[in-house]
Coordinates of C-alpha atoms in Angstrom, one line a residue:
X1003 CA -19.2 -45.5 -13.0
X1004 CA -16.1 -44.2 -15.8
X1005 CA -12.8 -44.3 -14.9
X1006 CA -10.9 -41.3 -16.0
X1007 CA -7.8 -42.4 -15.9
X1008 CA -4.9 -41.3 -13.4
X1009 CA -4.4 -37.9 -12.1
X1010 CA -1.2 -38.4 -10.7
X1011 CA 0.5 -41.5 -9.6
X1012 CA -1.5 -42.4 -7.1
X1013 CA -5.8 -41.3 -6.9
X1014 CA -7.2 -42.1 -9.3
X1015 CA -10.8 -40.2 -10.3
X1016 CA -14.4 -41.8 -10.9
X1017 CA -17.1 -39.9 -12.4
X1018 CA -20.6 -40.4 -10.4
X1019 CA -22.4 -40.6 -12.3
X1020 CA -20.3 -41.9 -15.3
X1021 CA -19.9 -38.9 -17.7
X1022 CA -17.5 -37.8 -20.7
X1023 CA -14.2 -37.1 -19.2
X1024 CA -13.9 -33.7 -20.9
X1025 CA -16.9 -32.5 -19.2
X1026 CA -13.9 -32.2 -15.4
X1027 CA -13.0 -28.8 -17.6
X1028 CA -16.7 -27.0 -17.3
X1029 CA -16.8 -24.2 -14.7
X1030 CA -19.5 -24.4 -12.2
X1031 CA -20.0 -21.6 -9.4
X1032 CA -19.3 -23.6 -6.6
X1033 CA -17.3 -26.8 -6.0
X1034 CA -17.5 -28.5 -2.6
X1035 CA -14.7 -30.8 -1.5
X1036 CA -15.3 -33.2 0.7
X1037 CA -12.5 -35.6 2.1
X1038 CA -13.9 -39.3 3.5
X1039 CA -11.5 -42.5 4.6
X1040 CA -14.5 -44.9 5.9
X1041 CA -17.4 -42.9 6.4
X1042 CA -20.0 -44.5 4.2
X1043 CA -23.0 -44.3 6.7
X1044 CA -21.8 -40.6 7.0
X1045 CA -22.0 -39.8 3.2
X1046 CA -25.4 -41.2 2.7
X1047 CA -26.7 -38.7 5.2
X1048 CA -24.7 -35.5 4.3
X1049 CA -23.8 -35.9 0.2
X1050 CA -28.1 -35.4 0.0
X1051 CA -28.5 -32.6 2.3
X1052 CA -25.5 -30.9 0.7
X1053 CA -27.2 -30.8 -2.2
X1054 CA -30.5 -30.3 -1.0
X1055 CA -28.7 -26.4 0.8
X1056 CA -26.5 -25.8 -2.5
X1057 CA -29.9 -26.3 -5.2
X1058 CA -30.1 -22.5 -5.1
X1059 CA -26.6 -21.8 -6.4
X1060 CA -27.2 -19.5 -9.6
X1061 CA -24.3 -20.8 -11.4
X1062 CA -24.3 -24.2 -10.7
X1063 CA -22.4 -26.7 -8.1
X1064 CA -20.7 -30.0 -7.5
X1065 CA -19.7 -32.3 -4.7
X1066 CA -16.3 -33.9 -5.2
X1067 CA -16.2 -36.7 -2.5
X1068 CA -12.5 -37.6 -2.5
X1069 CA -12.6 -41.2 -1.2
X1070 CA -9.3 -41.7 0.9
X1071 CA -8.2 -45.6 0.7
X1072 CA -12.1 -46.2 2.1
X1073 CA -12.7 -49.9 2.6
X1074 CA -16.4 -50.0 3.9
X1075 CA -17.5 -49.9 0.8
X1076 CA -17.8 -46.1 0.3
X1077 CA -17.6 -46.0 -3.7
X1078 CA -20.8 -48.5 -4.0
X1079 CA -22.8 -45.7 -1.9
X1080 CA -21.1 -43.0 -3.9
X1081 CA -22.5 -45.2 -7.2
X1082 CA -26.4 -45.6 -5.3
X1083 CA -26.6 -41.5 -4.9
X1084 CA -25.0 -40.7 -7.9
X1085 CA -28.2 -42.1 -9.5
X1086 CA -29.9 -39.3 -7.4
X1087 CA -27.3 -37.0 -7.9
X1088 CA -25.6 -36.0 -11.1
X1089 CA -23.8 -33.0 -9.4
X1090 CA -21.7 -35.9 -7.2
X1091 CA -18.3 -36.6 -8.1
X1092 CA -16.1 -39.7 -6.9
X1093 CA -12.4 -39.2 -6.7
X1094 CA -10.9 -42.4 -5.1
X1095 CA -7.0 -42.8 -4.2
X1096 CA -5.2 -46.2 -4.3
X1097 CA -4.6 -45.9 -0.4
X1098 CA -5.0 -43.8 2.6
X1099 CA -2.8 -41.0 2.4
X1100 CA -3.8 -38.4 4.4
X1101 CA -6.4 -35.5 4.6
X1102 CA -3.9 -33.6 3.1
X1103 CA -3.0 -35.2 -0.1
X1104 CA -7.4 -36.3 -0.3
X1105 CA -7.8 -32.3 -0.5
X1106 CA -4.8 -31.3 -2.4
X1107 CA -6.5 -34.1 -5.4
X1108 CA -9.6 -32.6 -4.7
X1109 CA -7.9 -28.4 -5.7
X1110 CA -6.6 -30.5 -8.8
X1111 CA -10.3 -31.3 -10.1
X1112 CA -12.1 -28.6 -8.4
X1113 CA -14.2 -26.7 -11.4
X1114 CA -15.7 -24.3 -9.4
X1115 CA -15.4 -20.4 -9.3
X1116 CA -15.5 -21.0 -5.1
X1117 CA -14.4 -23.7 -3.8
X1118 CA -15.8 -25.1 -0.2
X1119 CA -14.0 -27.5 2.3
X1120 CA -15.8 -29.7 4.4
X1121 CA -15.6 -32.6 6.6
X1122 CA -18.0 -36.1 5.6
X1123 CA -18.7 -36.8 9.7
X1124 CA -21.7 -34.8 9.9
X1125 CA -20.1 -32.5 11.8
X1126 CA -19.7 -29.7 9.6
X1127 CA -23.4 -28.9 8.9
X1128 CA -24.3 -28.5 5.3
X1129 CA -26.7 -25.2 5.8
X1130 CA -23.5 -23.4 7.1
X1131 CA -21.9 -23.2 3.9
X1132 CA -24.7 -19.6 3.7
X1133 CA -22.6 -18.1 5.7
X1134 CA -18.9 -18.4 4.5
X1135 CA -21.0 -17.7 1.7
X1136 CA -22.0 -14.7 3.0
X1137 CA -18.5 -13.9 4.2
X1138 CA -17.0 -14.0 0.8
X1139 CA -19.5 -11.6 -1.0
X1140 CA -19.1 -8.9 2.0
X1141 CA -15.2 -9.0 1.1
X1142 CA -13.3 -11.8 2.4
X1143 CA -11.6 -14.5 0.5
X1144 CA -11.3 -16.9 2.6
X1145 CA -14.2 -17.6 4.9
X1146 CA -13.8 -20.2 8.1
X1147 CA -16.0 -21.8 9.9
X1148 CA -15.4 -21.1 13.5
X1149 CA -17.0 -23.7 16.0
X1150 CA -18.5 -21.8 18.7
X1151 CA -19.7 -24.9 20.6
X1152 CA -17.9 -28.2 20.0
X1153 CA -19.2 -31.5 20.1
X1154 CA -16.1 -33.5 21.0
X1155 CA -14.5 -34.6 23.8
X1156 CA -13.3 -32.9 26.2
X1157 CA -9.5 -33.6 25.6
X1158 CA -9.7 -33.1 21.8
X1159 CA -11.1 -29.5 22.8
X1160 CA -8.5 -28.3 25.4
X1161 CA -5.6 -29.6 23.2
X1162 CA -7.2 -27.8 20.2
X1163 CA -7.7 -24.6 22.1
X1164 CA -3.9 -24.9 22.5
X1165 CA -3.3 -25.9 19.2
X1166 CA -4.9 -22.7 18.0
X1167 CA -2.9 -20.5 20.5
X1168 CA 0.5 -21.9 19.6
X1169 CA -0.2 -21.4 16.3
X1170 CA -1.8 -17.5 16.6
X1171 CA 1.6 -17.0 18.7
X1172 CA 4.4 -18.5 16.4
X1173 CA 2.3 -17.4 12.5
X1174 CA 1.5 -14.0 14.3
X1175 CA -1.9 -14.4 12.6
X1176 CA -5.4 -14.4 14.6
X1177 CA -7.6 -17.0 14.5
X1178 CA -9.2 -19.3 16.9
X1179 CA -10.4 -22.2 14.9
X1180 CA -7.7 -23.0 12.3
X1181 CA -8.3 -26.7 11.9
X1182 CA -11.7 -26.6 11.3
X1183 CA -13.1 -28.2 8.3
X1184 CA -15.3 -26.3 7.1
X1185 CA -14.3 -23.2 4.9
X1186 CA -15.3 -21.5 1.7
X1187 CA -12.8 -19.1 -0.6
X1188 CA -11.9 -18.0 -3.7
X1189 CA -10.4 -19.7 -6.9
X1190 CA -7.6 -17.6 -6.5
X1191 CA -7.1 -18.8 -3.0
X1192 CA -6.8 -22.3 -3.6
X1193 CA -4.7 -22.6 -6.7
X1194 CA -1.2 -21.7 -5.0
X1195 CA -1.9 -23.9 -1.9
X1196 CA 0.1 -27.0 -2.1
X1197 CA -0.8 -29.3 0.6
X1198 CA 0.8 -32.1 1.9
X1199 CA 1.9 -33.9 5.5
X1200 CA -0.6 -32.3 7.9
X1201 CA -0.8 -28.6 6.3
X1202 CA -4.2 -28.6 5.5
X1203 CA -4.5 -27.4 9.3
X1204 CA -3.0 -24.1 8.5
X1205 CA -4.6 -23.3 5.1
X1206 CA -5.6 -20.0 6.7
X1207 CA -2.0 -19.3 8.0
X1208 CA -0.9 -20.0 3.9
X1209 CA -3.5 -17.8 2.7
X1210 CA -2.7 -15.1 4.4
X1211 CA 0.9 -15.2 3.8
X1212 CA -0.1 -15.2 -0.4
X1213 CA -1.7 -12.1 0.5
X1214 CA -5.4 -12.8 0.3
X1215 CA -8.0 -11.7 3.1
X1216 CA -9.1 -14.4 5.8
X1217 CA -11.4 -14.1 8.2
X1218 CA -13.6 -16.5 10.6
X1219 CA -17.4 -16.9 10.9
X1220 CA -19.4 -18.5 13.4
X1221 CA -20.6 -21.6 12.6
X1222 CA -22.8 -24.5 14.2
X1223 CA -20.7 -27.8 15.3
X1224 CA -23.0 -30.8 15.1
X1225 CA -22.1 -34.5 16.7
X1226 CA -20.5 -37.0 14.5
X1227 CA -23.5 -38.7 12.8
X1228 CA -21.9 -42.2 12.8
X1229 CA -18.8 -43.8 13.7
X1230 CA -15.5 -42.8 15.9
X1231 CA -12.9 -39.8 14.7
X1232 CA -10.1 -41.3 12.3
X1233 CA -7.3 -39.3 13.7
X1234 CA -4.9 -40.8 16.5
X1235 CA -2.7 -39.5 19.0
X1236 CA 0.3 -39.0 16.5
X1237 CA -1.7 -35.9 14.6
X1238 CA -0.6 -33.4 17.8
X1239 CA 3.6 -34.0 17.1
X1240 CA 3.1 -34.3 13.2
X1241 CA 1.2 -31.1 13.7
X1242 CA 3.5 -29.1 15.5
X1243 CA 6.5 -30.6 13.1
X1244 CA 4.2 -29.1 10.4
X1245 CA 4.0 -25.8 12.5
X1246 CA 7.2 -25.4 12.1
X1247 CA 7.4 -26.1 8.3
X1248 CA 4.8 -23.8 7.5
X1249 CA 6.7 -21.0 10.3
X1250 CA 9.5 -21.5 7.8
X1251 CA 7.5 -21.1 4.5
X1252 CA 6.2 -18.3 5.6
X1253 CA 9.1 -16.3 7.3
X1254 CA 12.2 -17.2 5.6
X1255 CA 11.4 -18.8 2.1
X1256 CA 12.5 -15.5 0.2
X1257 CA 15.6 -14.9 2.8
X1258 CA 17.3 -18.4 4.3
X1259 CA 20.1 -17.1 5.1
X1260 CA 18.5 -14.8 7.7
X1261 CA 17.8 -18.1 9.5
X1262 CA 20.5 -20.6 8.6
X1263 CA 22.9 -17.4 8.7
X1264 CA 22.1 -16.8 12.1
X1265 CA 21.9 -20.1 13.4
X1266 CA 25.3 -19.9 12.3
X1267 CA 26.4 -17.0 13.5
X1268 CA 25.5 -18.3 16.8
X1269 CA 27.0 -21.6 16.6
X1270 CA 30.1 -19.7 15.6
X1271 CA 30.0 -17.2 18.3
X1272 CA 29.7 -19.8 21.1
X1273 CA 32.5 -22.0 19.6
X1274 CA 34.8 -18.6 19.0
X1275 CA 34.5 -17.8 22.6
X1276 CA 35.3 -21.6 23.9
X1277 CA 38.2 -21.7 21.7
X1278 CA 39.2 -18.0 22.9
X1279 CA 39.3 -19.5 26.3
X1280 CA 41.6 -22.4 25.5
X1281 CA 43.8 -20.0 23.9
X1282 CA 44.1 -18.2 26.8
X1283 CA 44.8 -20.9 28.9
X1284 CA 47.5 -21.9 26.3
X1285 CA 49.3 -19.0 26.9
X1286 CA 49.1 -19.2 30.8
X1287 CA 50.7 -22.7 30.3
X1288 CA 47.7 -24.8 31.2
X1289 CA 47.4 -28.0 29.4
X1290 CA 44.2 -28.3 26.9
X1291 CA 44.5 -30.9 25.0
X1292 CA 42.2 -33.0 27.4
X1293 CA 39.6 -30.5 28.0
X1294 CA 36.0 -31.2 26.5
X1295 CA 35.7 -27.1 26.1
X1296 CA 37.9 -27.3 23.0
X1297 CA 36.2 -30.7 21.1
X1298 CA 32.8 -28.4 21.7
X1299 CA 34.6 -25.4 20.7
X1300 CA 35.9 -27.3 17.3
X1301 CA 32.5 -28.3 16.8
X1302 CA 30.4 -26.1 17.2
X1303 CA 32.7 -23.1 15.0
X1304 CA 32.4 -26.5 12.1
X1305 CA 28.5 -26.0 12.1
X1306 CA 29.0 -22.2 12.6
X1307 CA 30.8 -21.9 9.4
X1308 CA 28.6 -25.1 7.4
X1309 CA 25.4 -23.5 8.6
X1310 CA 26.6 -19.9 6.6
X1311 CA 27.5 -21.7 3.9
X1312 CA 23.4 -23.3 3.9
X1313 CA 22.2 -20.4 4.5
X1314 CA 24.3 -18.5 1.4
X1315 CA 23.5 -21.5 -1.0
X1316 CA 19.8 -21.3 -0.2
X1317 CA 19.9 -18.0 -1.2
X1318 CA 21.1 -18.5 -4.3
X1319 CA 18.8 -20.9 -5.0
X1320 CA 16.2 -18.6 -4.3
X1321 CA 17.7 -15.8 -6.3
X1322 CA 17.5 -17.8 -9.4
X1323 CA 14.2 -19.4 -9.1
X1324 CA 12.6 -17.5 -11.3
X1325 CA 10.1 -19.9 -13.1
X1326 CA 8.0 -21.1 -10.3
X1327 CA 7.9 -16.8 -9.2
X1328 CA 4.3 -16.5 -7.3
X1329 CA 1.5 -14.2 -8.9
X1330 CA 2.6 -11.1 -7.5
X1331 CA -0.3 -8.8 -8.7
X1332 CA -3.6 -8.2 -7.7
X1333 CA -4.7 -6.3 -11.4
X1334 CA -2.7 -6.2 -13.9
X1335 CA -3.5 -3.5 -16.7
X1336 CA -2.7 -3.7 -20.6
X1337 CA -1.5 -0.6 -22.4

């Protein structure tokens, strides 16, 4: 096994098995990502058959297994297939960071012209990949797998069922299996995603909003081969934190002051009217200066007037942002 060196400052990438470092730039026709933190039994069972389902791909394929902090000794049965294997690649990071930041390293070394997410549980079965396949050549460009029949428990389905809702509601975009693992799309699709915190959950939601089309297939959900799920309790408020982040990428990132402006406005309006009232009451020769309606009145026409002031910087930050400007075009035509 060849280290590569470091990709950024903290995974760092292992070739299985070793290969010349320049050989990351070749384009193969499909990439699959798959993100792992302690699921060694797991990989031995689903890195073969993955590769046993993707043989047929004209063009080529690899399997970048992006090991997340593993300590179960995932890298020595990375090194064991990659003998079997020369289409598997390692990518190891120092520590557990996240699924996340596992896939976002993965979109940094992905060579392939589509580029397929899946989970390394077993769970996500390999000879489903066909059909986001399938998806993708009758015109979508981002293909994902909808579980029709879950194997987990109970709980984990009727908070995800919710999960889904709440997000269909507050995105305004349909879908009823955003989280799942296992999806296939374009180049083009994953190279303005930037993941990171718990965003991966509504790559659909951010593909949509960069203007591609996204759709869902049926799929088959297996049981977990080996082993308990990784993810605690603490995923469902980090997750709705993140809903809100990605509400706000996709809503007001090209007009802030629509929201910060009329957060403020509010704020203002409420405080104008409380301090309206004490002026009133002023006049009439009441006594004010111990009433808890002014100090809330002061306060809140403060935020009023800091909040517009947010809101008006933000957007002339975004007015002069012009070097990190998104692809706009879908052809672009040379005289």
């Amino acid at each position: 096994m060849a280290e590569l060196g470091t990709i950024t400052a903290q995974p760092r990438e292992d070739d299985v098995p070793a290969r010349d470092a320049g050989a990351a730039t070749d384009v193969v026709g499909l990439s699959v990502i798959m993100p792992a933190f302690n699921e060694a039994p797991n990989l031995a069972e689903v890195v073969p058959r993955t590769a046993a389902v993707l043989a047929q791909i004209p063009d080529g394929f690899e399997i970048l297994v992006v090991d997340d902090g593993s300590t179960d000794g995932t890298a020595e049965v990375m090194t064991e297939l990659g003998k079997h294997h020369p289409e598997l690649r390692l990518l190891r990071l120092r520590r557990n960071y996240g699924k996340s930041t596992a896939l976002q390293a993965g979109f940094d070394r992905a060579r392939g012209e589509i580029v397929v997410l899946m989970d390394a549980d077993g769970q996500d079965r390999p000879e489903e990949i066909l059909k986001l396949l399938k998806g993708l050549e009758d015109g979508l460009e981002l293909a994902t797998g909808r579980r029709v029949r879950r194997n987990d428990r109970v709980i984990k389905r009727h908070t995800s069922r919710v999960y889904n809702r709440v997000t269909a509601a507050v995105t305004g975009i349909e879908g009823e299996d955003f989280n799942s693992g296992l999806k296939a799309m374009k180049r083009e699709v994953m190279n303005p995603l930037v993941l990171y915190g718990e965003l991966h959950r509504y790559i659909p939601v951010l593909a949509q909003w960069n203007g591609f089309k996204v759709g869902e297939i049926d799929v088959d959900h297996a049981p977990r081969l080996h082993g308990t799920s990784k993810f605690g309790r603490a995923r469902f408020w980090r997750g709705f934190l993140d809903l809100l982040t990605v509400k706000f990428i996709t809503t007001y990132t090209g007009r802030p002051f629509h929201l910060f402006g009329g957060l403020g406005m509010a704020f203002g309006f409420a405080g104008g009217c409380l301090l309206a009232w004490m002026f009133v009451l002023k006049l009439m020769g009441r006594g004010i200066g111990d009433r808890p309606a002014l100090i809330i009145g002061v306060f809140l026409a403060v935020v009023g007037v800091q909040l517009i002031t947010l809101g008006l910087l933000a957007e002339l930050i975004v007015h002069f942002r012009r070097d990190r400007e998104p692809d706009l075009f879908v052809d672009q035509h040379k005289d």
